[in-house]
Amino acid sequence: MPQAANPLAQGLGVRRQPDPCALVVFGASGDLTKRKLLPALYSLAFRGLLPKRFAVVGVARSEQTTRQFVTAMRQAVKQFARDPFRTDVFESLAAGMRYVSTDFADDGGEDSVGQTLDELDEARGTGGNRLHYLAVPPQAFPVVVREIGERREREGWARVIIEKPFGHDLASARELSASVKRWFAEDEIFRIDHYLGKETVQNLMALRFANGIFEPIWNRQMVDHVQITVAESMGIEGRAGYYEQAGVIRDIFQNHLLQLLALTAMEPPIDFSADAVRNEKVKVLRAMHTPGPKSVVRGQYGRGWVEGEEVLAYREEPGVDPRSLTDTYIAAKLYVDNWRWADTPFYVRAGKRLARRETTIAIQFKSAPHPPFESIAGDGLRPNVLLIHVQPDEGVSLAIGAKVPGAGMSIRTVHMDFLYGGAFREGVPEAYERLILDAMLGDATLFTREDEVEEQWKLVDAIVGAWGRDRPTFPDYAAGSWGPARADELLHRDGRSWRRH
Ligand code: BG6
């Protein structure tokens, strides 16, 4: 029997190849380029998914030659790529690599980038198509966008990928949008949230919309509540300058966490075009109301032990104000006020320096209405939970009660598991591979649209506004724990608890 076509289930290997183009990375001497972008390009090249005529231009302030840049990128690929290093693959990529050192505060910086791109059009046949990747701090966005906007080629297409955070609040996000939209149309702007490129996050859509059995139970009648966890064991990794301004609410909650929630709660889109999917996500974000102060818990880590290592408190991290009130943990009870989800709590939490790295979405169903057995030993009757492991151990697992073999009626919770590693031979691609390729193809389905970003900021601004001048007693959780005790109380008050780990 032919299988139903499911565009999300298709591997990267069966996609069409993008047009010839040049990828221009602004902020090329930064961590993102080294750890994520170049390794992702290498993996795409490894699978033959890049256009035959392709070039990469690294742009940054630091002085270095193209040769030095290529050497640093070779090292980065060896260290961070998921595929084994093959000299021929890297060298084919390196042949189209250039580095331009410029400070965009100086007028004329873009001239040297422009010249390099013109030369590459000649030498590599990139046809005037440009994908600009802004991996620079948000303050630098407007000036870089203006420079590239002013020099838009008449030939070929131009797109811009903008790294998060897109603004600091609603007002700054709107300002930023206005400045980008002076030069680029919405379908040329790719606001990146790398969680949307994660295979398991896309599988959430495949799970919901390529399988008939979930739709009838995916609602307030059957679901007791949803728990979304984005836990990291890592600290701030030397990013104090950024993190002190952002905190977990802007670093994770505003984007990754709300995206996971929107994908979990959204209605089926009519198709998987960029607008159809994003229309449904926006409706979810619009239907969320601001949680009251009792429904949000923020925290900050103190010293502790993480994965066997003693670690510093947040306030002791280099570059952090010793009296900092920046949040490194957030938990909240949120509601989506629509017919599908009214009165169904979505408990969400995110934090740094928690016990383990774990991103999960747990759909907890209502308990069986009546226990038909006279006496039950074992775990008793526990609610079914559909657990989506976004990372690590990518997969999906359904907790069901099963009879323990033997006389009597003893019930124990067992798990039906689907593990990526077991089901597919192909390894799970990195989110950036998918996203860079989609941007080259002009497909914005897995990128955030302007109205989505605005709805996300409205919620965040309301929460931050309610914190006002409160001075929380920080630190309030030990590094290596599961967060502040008040986050447990948030659920206990409702007669529930966070999923056990
Ligand atoms: C980034 C945040 O967007 O996501 C980081 O800025 C965080 O603070 C990272 O560590 C987590 O990404 P991942 O893919 O490792 O879950």
Coordinates of C-alpha atoms and ligand atoms in Angstrom, one line a residue:
M1 CA 0.0 0.0 0.0
P2 CA 1.5 3.4 -0.8
Q3 CA 2.4 5.4 2.2
A4 CA 0.7 8.8 2.9
A5 CA 3.0 11.6 1.8
N6 CA 4.3 13.4 4.9
P7 CA 6.6 16.2 3.9
L8 CA 8.0 16.4 7.5
A9 CA 9.0 12.8 7.4
Q10 CA 11.2 13.3 4.4
G11 CA 14.9 13.2 5.0
L12 CA 17.2 16.0 4.0
G13 CA 18.5 13.7 1.3
V14 CA 15.4 13.9 -0.9
R15 CA 15.1 17.7 -1.1
R16 CA 15.7 19.9 -4.0
Q17 CA 19.0 21.7 -4.3
P18 CA 19.1 25.4 -3.7
D19 CA 20.1 28.0 -6.3
P20 CA 23.7 29.0 -6.6
C21 CA 24.4 31.5 -3.9
A22 CA 26.9 33.1 -1.5
L23 CA 26.3 32.9 2.3
V24 CA 27.7 36.0 4.1
V25 CA 28.2 35.5 7.8
F26 CA 28.4 38.7 9.8
G27 CA 30.0 38.0 13.2
A28 CA 32.1 35.2 11.6
S29 CA 34.8 35.3 14.4
G30 CA 32.2 34.4 17.0
D31 CA 31.3 31.2 18.7
L32 CA 28.2 30.4 16.7
T33 CA 30.1 30.3 13.4
K34 CA 32.7 28.0 14.8
R35 CA 30.4 25.7 16.8
K36 CA 27.3 25.6 14.6
L37 CA 27.3 27.3 11.3
L38 CA 30.5 26.0 9.7
P39 CA 29.9 22.4 11.0
A40 CA 26.4 22.6 9.6
L41 CA 27.7 23.7 6.2
Y42 CA 30.2 21.0 6.2
S43 CA 27.5 18.4 6.9
L44 CA 25.4 19.7 4.1
A45 CA 28.4 19.6 1.8
F46 CA 29.2 16.0 3.1
R47 CA 25.7 15.0 1.8
G48 CA 25.9 16.9 -1.4
L49 CA 23.1 19.2 -0.4
L50 CA 24.8 22.5 -1.1
P51 CA 24.4 24.2 -4.5
K52 CA 27.3 23.3 -6.8
R53 CA 28.1 26.9 -7.2
F54 CA 28.5 28.2 -3.6
A55 CA 30.6 30.6 -1.6
V56 CA 31.0 31.6 2.1
V57 CA 32.1 35.0 3.1
G58 CA 33.0 35.5 6.8
V59 CA 32.8 39.1 8.0
A60 CA 33.9 40.3 11.3
R61 CA 35.9 43.0 13.0
S62 CA 38.9 41.0 14.0
E63 CA 41.9 41.2 11.6
Q64 CA 42.7 38.0 9.9
T65 CA 43.4 36.7 6.4
T66 CA 41.2 34.3 4.4
R67 CA 43.9 31.7 4.9
Q68 CA 43.7 32.1 8.7
F69 CA 39.9 32.0 8.6
V70 CA 40.0 28.8 6.6
T71 CA 42.4 27.2 9.0
A72 CA 40.2 28.2 12.0
M73 CA 37.2 26.8 10.2
R74 CA 38.9 23.5 9.4
Q75 CA 39.7 23.1 13.1
A76 CA 36.1 24.0 14.0
V77 CA 34.7 21.4 11.6
K78 CA 37.1 18.7 13.0
Q79 CA 36.0 19.6 16.5
F80 CA 32.3 20.2 16.1
A81 CA 30.9 18.6 13.0
R82 CA 28.8 15.5 13.4
D83 CA 30.4 13.8 10.4
P84 CA 33.9 12.5 10.0
F85 CA 36.4 14.9 8.5
R86 CA 37.0 14.4 4.8
T87 CA 39.7 16.6 3.3
D88 CA 38.0 16.6 -0.2
V89 CA 34.7 17.7 1.2
F90 CA 36.3 20.5 3.3
E91 CA 38.5 21.7 0.5
S92 CA 35.6 22.0 -1.9
L93 CA 33.9 24.2 0.7
A94 CA 37.2 26.1 1.5
A95 CA 37.7 26.9 -2.2
G96 CA 34.7 29.3 -2.0
M97 CA 35.6 30.8 1.4
R98 CA 36.7 34.4 1.9
Y99 CA 37.2 36.5 4.9
V100 CA 36.6 40.3 5.1
S101 CA 37.6 42.3 8.2
T102 CA 35.5 45.3 8.7
D103 CA 33.8 47.4 11.3
F104 CA 30.4 48.3 10.2
A105 CA 30.4 51.4 12.3
D106 CA 32.8 52.7 9.6
D107 CA 31.0 53.7 6.5
G108 CA 32.3 51.8 3.5
G109 CA 32.7 48.5 5.3
E110 CA 30.2 47.0 3.0
D111 CA 32.2 48.1 0.0
S112 CA 34.8 45.5 0.6
V113 CA 32.2 42.8 1.3
G114 CA 30.4 43.8 -1.9
Q115 CA 33.7 43.7 -3.9
T116 CA 34.4 40.2 -2.6
L117 CA 30.9 39.0 -3.5
D118 CA 31.2 40.4 -7.0
E119 CA 34.5 38.6 -7.4
L120 CA 32.9 35.4 -6.2
D121 CA 30.0 35.8 -8.6
E122 CA 32.7 35.7 -11.4
A123 CA 34.9 33.0 -9.9
R124 CA 32.3 30.7 -8.4
G125 CA 29.2 31.5 -10.5
T126 CA 27.0 32.5 -7.5
G127 CA 24.8 34.5 -9.7
G128 CA 24.2 37.5 -7.4
N129 CA 22.2 35.5 -4.9
R130 CA 23.0 36.4 -1.3
L131 CA 22.0 34.9 2.0
H132 CA 23.1 37.2 4.8
Y133 CA 23.5 35.7 8.2
L134 CA 23.5 38.2 11.1
A135 CA 25.3 36.4 13.9
V136 CA 26.1 39.8 15.5
P137 CA 24.8 41.4 18.7
P138 CA 21.3 43.0 18.3
Q139 CA 22.8 46.5 18.6
A140 CA 24.6 45.9 15.4
F141 CA 21.6 44.7 13.4
P142 CA 20.3 48.1 12.1
V143 CA 23.7 49.3 10.8
V144 CA 24.5 45.9 9.1
V145 CA 21.1 45.7 7.6
R146 CA 21.3 49.2 6.3
E147 CA 24.7 48.5 4.7
I148 CA 23.5 45.3 3.0
G149 CA 20.2 46.9 2.1
E150 CA 21.8 49.8 0.4
R151 CA 24.0 47.5 -1.7
R152 CA 21.3 45.1 -2.8
E153 CA 22.2 43.7 -6.2
R154 CA 19.8 44.2 -9.0
E155 CA 20.5 40.6 -10.1
G156 CA 19.6 37.6 -8.0
W157 CA 17.8 37.3 -4.7
A158 CA 18.8 38.6 -1.2
R159 CA 17.6 37.2 2.1
V160 CA 18.6 37.9 5.6
I161 CA 18.8 35.4 8.5
I162 CA 18.6 37.1 11.9
E163 CA 19.7 35.4 15.1
K164 CA 17.7 35.6 18.2
P165 CA 17.1 37.6 20.4
F166 CA 15.0 39.6 18.0
G167 CA 14.9 42.8 20.2
H168 CA 14.8 43.1 23.9
D169 CA 11.1 43.8 24.3
L170 CA 8.1 44.6 22.1
A171 CA 9.1 48.2 21.4
S172 CA 12.7 47.3 20.4
A173 CA 11.5 44.3 18.3
R174 CA 9.1 46.6 16.4
E175 CA 11.9 49.1 15.8
L176 CA 14.2 46.4 14.6
S177 CA 11.5 45.1 12.3
A178 CA 10.9 48.5 10.9
S179 CA 14.6 48.9 10.1
V180 CA 14.9 45.5 8.5
K181 CA 11.7 46.0 6.5
R182 CA 13.0 49.1 4.9
W183 CA 15.2 46.9 2.8
F184 CA 13.7 43.4 2.9
A185 CA 10.2 42.0 2.5
E186 CA 8.8 39.7 5.1
D187 CA 9.4 36.6 2.9
E188 CA 13.1 37.6 2.6
I189 CA 13.5 37.8 6.4
F190 CA 14.4 34.6 8.3
R191 CA 14.2 35.1 12.1
I192 CA 15.9 32.0 13.4
D193 CA 14.9 30.0 16.4
H194 CA 17.0 27.0 16.2
Y195 CA 14.6 24.9 18.2
L196 CA 12.3 24.8 15.2
G197 CA 15.1 23.2 13.2
K198 CA 15.4 20.3 15.6
E199 CA 14.3 17.0 14.2
T200 CA 12.2 16.1 17.2
V201 CA 10.4 19.5 17.2
Q202 CA 9.4 18.9 13.6
N203 CA 8.4 15.4 14.5
L204 CA 5.9 16.9 17.0
M205 CA 4.0 18.1 13.9
A206 CA 4.5 14.7 12.2
L207 CA 3.2 12.9 15.3
R208 CA 0.2 15.1 15.6
F209 CA -0.8 15.6 12.0
A210 CA 0.4 12.4 10.2
N211 CA -1.3 10.1 12.7
G212 CA -5.1 9.9 13.0
I213 CA -5.2 8.6 16.6
F214 CA -3.9 11.7 18.4
E215 CA -6.3 14.3 17.1
P216 CA -9.4 13.1 19.0
I217 CA -7.5 13.0 22.3
W218 CA -5.5 16.2 21.9
N219 CA -7.7 18.5 23.9
R220 CA -9.2 19.6 27.2
Q221 CA -11.5 16.6 27.4
M222 CA -8.7 14.1 27.5
V223 CA -5.6 16.0 28.6
D224 CA -5.2 16.9 32.2
H225 CA -2.2 19.1 31.7
V226 CA 0.9 19.6 29.7
Q227 CA 4.5 20.0 31.1
I228 CA 7.3 21.5 29.0
T229 CA 10.8 21.4 30.3
V230 CA 13.9 23.1 28.8
A231 CA 16.6 22.1 31.4
E232 CA 20.3 22.8 30.9
S233 CA 23.1 21.7 33.0
M234 CA 25.4 24.3 31.4
G235 CA 25.9 27.7 33.0
I236 CA 26.3 30.9 31.0
E237 CA 29.5 29.8 29.3
G238 CA 31.3 33.2 29.5
R239 CA 28.3 35.1 28.0
A240 CA 27.7 37.4 31.0
G241 CA 27.5 40.5 28.9
Y242 CA 24.5 39.1 27.0
Y243 CA 22.9 37.0 29.7
E244 CA 22.8 39.7 32.4
Q245 CA 20.5 41.7 30.0
A246 CA 18.5 38.7 28.8
G247 CA 18.0 36.3 31.7
V248 CA 16.3 33.0 31.0
I249 CA 13.0 34.7 30.2
R250 CA 14.5 36.4 27.1
D251 CA 17.1 33.7 26.3
I252 CA 14.8 30.6 26.3
F253 CA 11.2 31.4 27.4
Q254 CA 10.4 34.1 24.9
N255 CA 11.5 32.0 22.0
H256 CA 12.4 28.3 22.3
L257 CA 9.9 27.5 25.1
L258 CA 7.0 29.4 23.6
Q259 CA 7.6 27.8 20.2
L260 CA 7.4 24.4 21.8
L261 CA 4.2 25.4 23.5
A262 CA 2.7 26.8 20.3
L263 CA 3.5 23.7 18.3
T264 CA 2.0 21.5 21.0
A265 CA -1.2 23.5 21.2
M266 CA -1.8 24.7 17.6
E267 CA -4.7 23.6 15.4
P268 CA -3.8 21.5 12.3
P269 CA -2.7 23.9 9.5
I270 CA -4.3 23.4 6.1
D271 CA -0.9 22.7 4.6
F272 CA 2.7 23.0 5.5
S273 CA 3.3 26.3 3.8
A274 CA 5.1 28.9 5.8
D275 CA 2.0 31.0 6.3
A276 CA -0.4 28.2 7.1
V277 CA 1.8 26.9 9.9
R278 CA 2.7 30.3 11.3
N279 CA -1.0 31.4 11.2
E280 CA -1.9 28.6 13.6
K281 CA 1.0 29.2 15.9
V282 CA 0.2 32.9 16.2
K283 CA -3.4 32.0 17.1
V284 CA -2.1 30.1 20.1
L285 CA 0.1 32.9 21.2
R286 CA -2.7 35.4 20.9
A287 CA -5.0 33.1 23.0
M288 CA -2.5 33.1 25.9
H289 CA -3.3 35.4 28.7
T290 CA -0.8 36.9 31.1
P291 CA -0.2 34.7 34.1
G292 CA -0.7 36.4 37.5
P293 CA 2.3 36.9 39.8
K294 CA 1.5 33.7 41.7
S295 CA 1.7 31.7 38.5
V296 CA 5.3 32.6 37.7
V297 CA 8.4 31.6 39.6
R298 CA 11.8 33.0 38.8
G299 CA 15.1 31.8 40.3
Q300 CA 18.8 32.1 40.2
Y301 CA 21.4 29.5 40.9
G302 CA 23.8 29.4 43.7
R303 CA 26.9 27.2 44.0
G304 CA 26.5 23.5 43.7
W305 CA 27.6 20.4 42.0
V306 CA 26.7 19.6 38.4
E307 CA 27.5 16.2 36.8
G308 CA 30.2 15.6 39.5
E309 CA 31.8 19.0 39.2
E310 CA 31.7 21.8 41.7
V311 CA 30.4 25.0 40.0
L312 CA 30.2 28.7 40.9
A313 CA 27.0 30.6 41.7
Y314 CA 25.6 32.8 38.9
R315 CA 26.7 35.9 40.8
E316 CA 30.3 34.6 40.9
E317 CA 30.5 34.0 37.2
P318 CA 33.0 36.3 35.5
G319 CA 31.4 39.5 34.3
V320 CA 28.2 39.1 36.4
D321 CA 27.2 41.8 38.9
P322 CA 27.7 40.2 42.4
R323 CA 24.2 41.5 43.3
S324 CA 22.6 40.6 40.0
L325 CA 18.9 40.0 40.0
T326 CA 19.0 38.3 36.6
D327 CA 16.8 35.2 36.4
T328 CA 18.4 31.9 35.4
Y329 CA 15.3 29.8 36.0
I330 CA 11.6 30.4 35.2
A331 CA 8.6 28.2 35.8
A332 CA 5.1 29.3 34.9
K333 CA 1.5 28.1 34.7
L334 CA 0.1 29.2 31.4
Y335 CA -3.3 28.9 29.7
V336 CA -4.4 28.9 26.1
D337 CA -7.9 30.3 26.1
N338 CA -9.5 28.6 23.2
W339 CA -12.0 25.8 22.7
R340 CA -9.4 23.1 22.5
W341 CA -7.5 24.1 25.7
A342 CA -9.6 26.2 28.0
D343 CA -8.8 25.4 31.7
T344 CA -5.9 23.0 30.8
P345 CA -2.7 24.2 32.4
F346 CA 0.5 24.3 30.5
Y347 CA 3.3 24.1 33.2
V348 CA 6.5 25.3 31.6
R349 CA 10.0 25.6 33.1
A350 CA 13.5 26.5 31.9
G351 CA 16.7 26.9 33.6
K352 CA 20.5 26.9 33.6
R353 CA 22.6 24.7 35.9
L354 CA 19.9 22.2 36.5
A355 CA 20.6 18.6 37.3
R356 CA 20.6 17.4 33.7
R357 CA 20.2 18.6 30.1
E358 CA 16.7 17.6 29.1
T359 CA 14.1 19.1 26.8
T360 CA 10.8 17.3 27.0
I361 CA 7.1 17.9 26.3
A362 CA 4.8 15.7 28.5
I363 CA 1.2 15.4 27.7
Q364 CA -0.5 14.0 30.8
F365 CA -3.9 12.5 30.1
K366 CA -6.7 12.3 32.5
S367 CA -6.8 9.3 34.8
A368 CA -9.1 6.3 34.0
P369 CA -12.5 7.3 35.3
H370 CA -13.1 4.3 37.5
P371 CA -10.8 1.5 38.7
P372 CA -12.6 -1.7 37.7
F373 CA -10.3 -3.9 39.8
E374 CA -11.1 -4.8 43.4
S375 CA -7.6 -4.2 44.7
I376 CA -4.6 -3.0 42.8
A377 CA -1.1 -3.5 43.9
G378 CA 2.0 -2.1 42.2
D379 CA 2.0 1.5 41.0
G380 CA -1.8 1.6 41.1
L381 CA -3.7 3.4 38.3
R382 CA -1.5 6.2 37.0
P383 CA -2.4 8.6 34.2
N384 CA -1.1 7.9 30.7
V385 CA 1.7 10.3 29.7
L386 CA 2.9 10.9 26.1
L387 CA 6.4 12.1 26.5
I388 CA 8.2 13.7 23.7
H389 CA 12.0 13.7 24.2
V390 CA 13.3 16.6 22.3
Q391 CA 16.8 16.0 23.6
P392 CA 18.8 14.1 24.5
D393 CA 17.7 10.5 23.7
E394 CA 15.4 11.8 21.0
G395 CA 12.2 9.9 20.8
V396 CA 8.6 9.5 22.0
S397 CA 7.4 7.3 24.8
L398 CA 3.9 6.5 26.0
A399 CA 3.5 5.5 29.6
I400 CA 0.7 2.9 30.1
G401 CA -0.3 0.7 33.0
A402 CA 0.3 -3.0 32.5
K403 CA -0.5 -6.0 34.5
V404 CA 2.5 -7.6 36.3
P405 CA 2.6 -11.2 35.3
G406 CA 1.3 -13.6 38.1
A407 CA -1.7 -14.1 40.3
G408 CA -3.7 -11.1 41.5
M409 CA -4.0 -7.7 39.8
S410 CA -0.8 -5.8 40.1
I411 CA -0.4 -2.8 37.7
R412 CA 2.9 -1.2 36.8
T413 CA 3.7 1.6 34.5
V414 CA 5.6 0.5 31.4
H415 CA 6.7 2.5 28.4
M416 CA 6.2 2.0 24.7
D417 CA 9.2 3.7 23.2
F418 CA 10.1 5.0 19.8
L419 CA 13.8 6.0 19.7
Y420 CA 15.3 7.8 16.8
G421 CA 18.5 5.9 17.1
G422 CA 16.7 2.6 16.9
A423 CA 14.2 3.4 14.2
F424 CA 16.4 5.2 11.6
R425 CA 19.8 4.5 10.2
E426 CA 20.4 8.2 9.3
G427 CA 21.7 10.2 12.3
V428 CA 19.7 13.2 13.5
P429 CA 20.8 16.3 11.6
E430 CA 21.7 19.4 13.5
A431 CA 19.1 22.1 13.6
Y432 CA 21.3 24.6 11.7
E433 CA 21.7 22.2 8.7
R434 CA 18.0 22.2 8.1
L435 CA 17.5 25.9 8.7
I436 CA 20.4 27.1 6.5
L437 CA 19.2 24.9 3.7
D438 CA 15.6 26.1 4.1
A439 CA 16.7 29.7 4.0
M440 CA 18.6 29.0 0.8
L441 CA 15.5 27.5 -0.7
G442 CA 13.4 30.4 0.5
D443 CA 11.2 28.3 2.8
A444 CA 10.3 30.2 5.9
T445 CA 8.0 27.5 7.5
L446 CA 10.5 26.9 10.3
F447 CA 11.3 30.5 11.0
T448 CA 9.5 33.0 13.2
R449 CA 7.2 35.6 11.6
E450 CA 7.0 39.2 12.7
D451 CA 3.6 38.8 14.4
E452 CA 4.7 35.7 16.2
V453 CA 7.7 37.5 17.7
E454 CA 5.4 40.4 18.7
E455 CA 3.0 38.1 20.5
Q456 CA 5.9 36.4 22.3
W457 CA 7.2 39.8 23.5
K458 CA 3.8 40.9 24.6
L459 CA 3.7 38.0 27.0
V460 CA 7.2 38.5 28.2
D461 CA 6.8 42.2 28.7
A462 CA 3.7 41.6 30.8
I463 CA 5.5 39.1 33.0
V464 CA 8.6 41.3 33.4
G465 CA 6.3 44.3 34.0
A466 CA 4.6 42.5 36.8
W467 CA 8.0 41.8 38.4
G468 CA 8.4 45.6 38.6
R469 CA 10.7 46.6 41.4
D470 CA 10.4 43.3 43.3
R471 CA 13.7 42.3 44.7
P472 CA 13.7 38.5 44.8
T473 CA 15.9 36.7 47.3
F474 CA 18.6 35.2 45.1
P475 CA 20.2 32.8 44.8
D476 CA 17.4 30.4 45.5
Y477 CA 18.4 27.1 44.0
A478 CA 21.6 25.2 44.1
A479 CA 23.4 24.4 40.9
G480 CA 22.7 20.8 40.0
S481 CA 19.2 20.8 41.6
W482 CA 15.9 20.9 39.8
G483 CA 15.2 24.6 40.6
P484 CA 13.7 26.6 43.5
A485 CA 11.3 25.0 45.9
R486 CA 8.6 27.5 44.9
A487 CA 8.5 25.9 41.4
D488 CA 7.4 22.7 43.1
E489 CA 4.8 24.6 45.1
L490 CA 3.4 26.0 41.9
L491 CA 2.2 22.5 41.0
H492 CA 1.5 21.2 44.4
R493 CA -1.1 23.9 44.9
D494 CA -3.0 22.3 42.0
G495 CA -2.5 18.8 43.4
R496 CA 0.1 18.0 40.7
S497 CA 3.9 17.6 40.6
W498 CA 6.6 18.0 38.0
R499 CA 7.4 14.8 36.1
R500 CA 10.0 12.7 37.9
H501 CA 13.3 12.5 36.1
Ligands
BG6_1 C1 20.4 29.3 22.9 C2 20.6 30.0 24.1 O1 19.5 29.9 22.1 O2 20.0 28.0 23.1 C3 21.6 29.3 25.0 O3 21.1 31.3 23.9 C4 21.2 27.9 25.2 O4 21.7 30.0 26.3 C5 21.0 27.2 23.9 O5 22.3 27.2 25.9 C6 20.4 25.8 24.0 O6 20.3 25.2 22.8 P1 20.4 23.6 22.7 O7 20.2 23.3 21.2 O8 21.7 23.2 23.2 O9 19.2 23.1 23.5

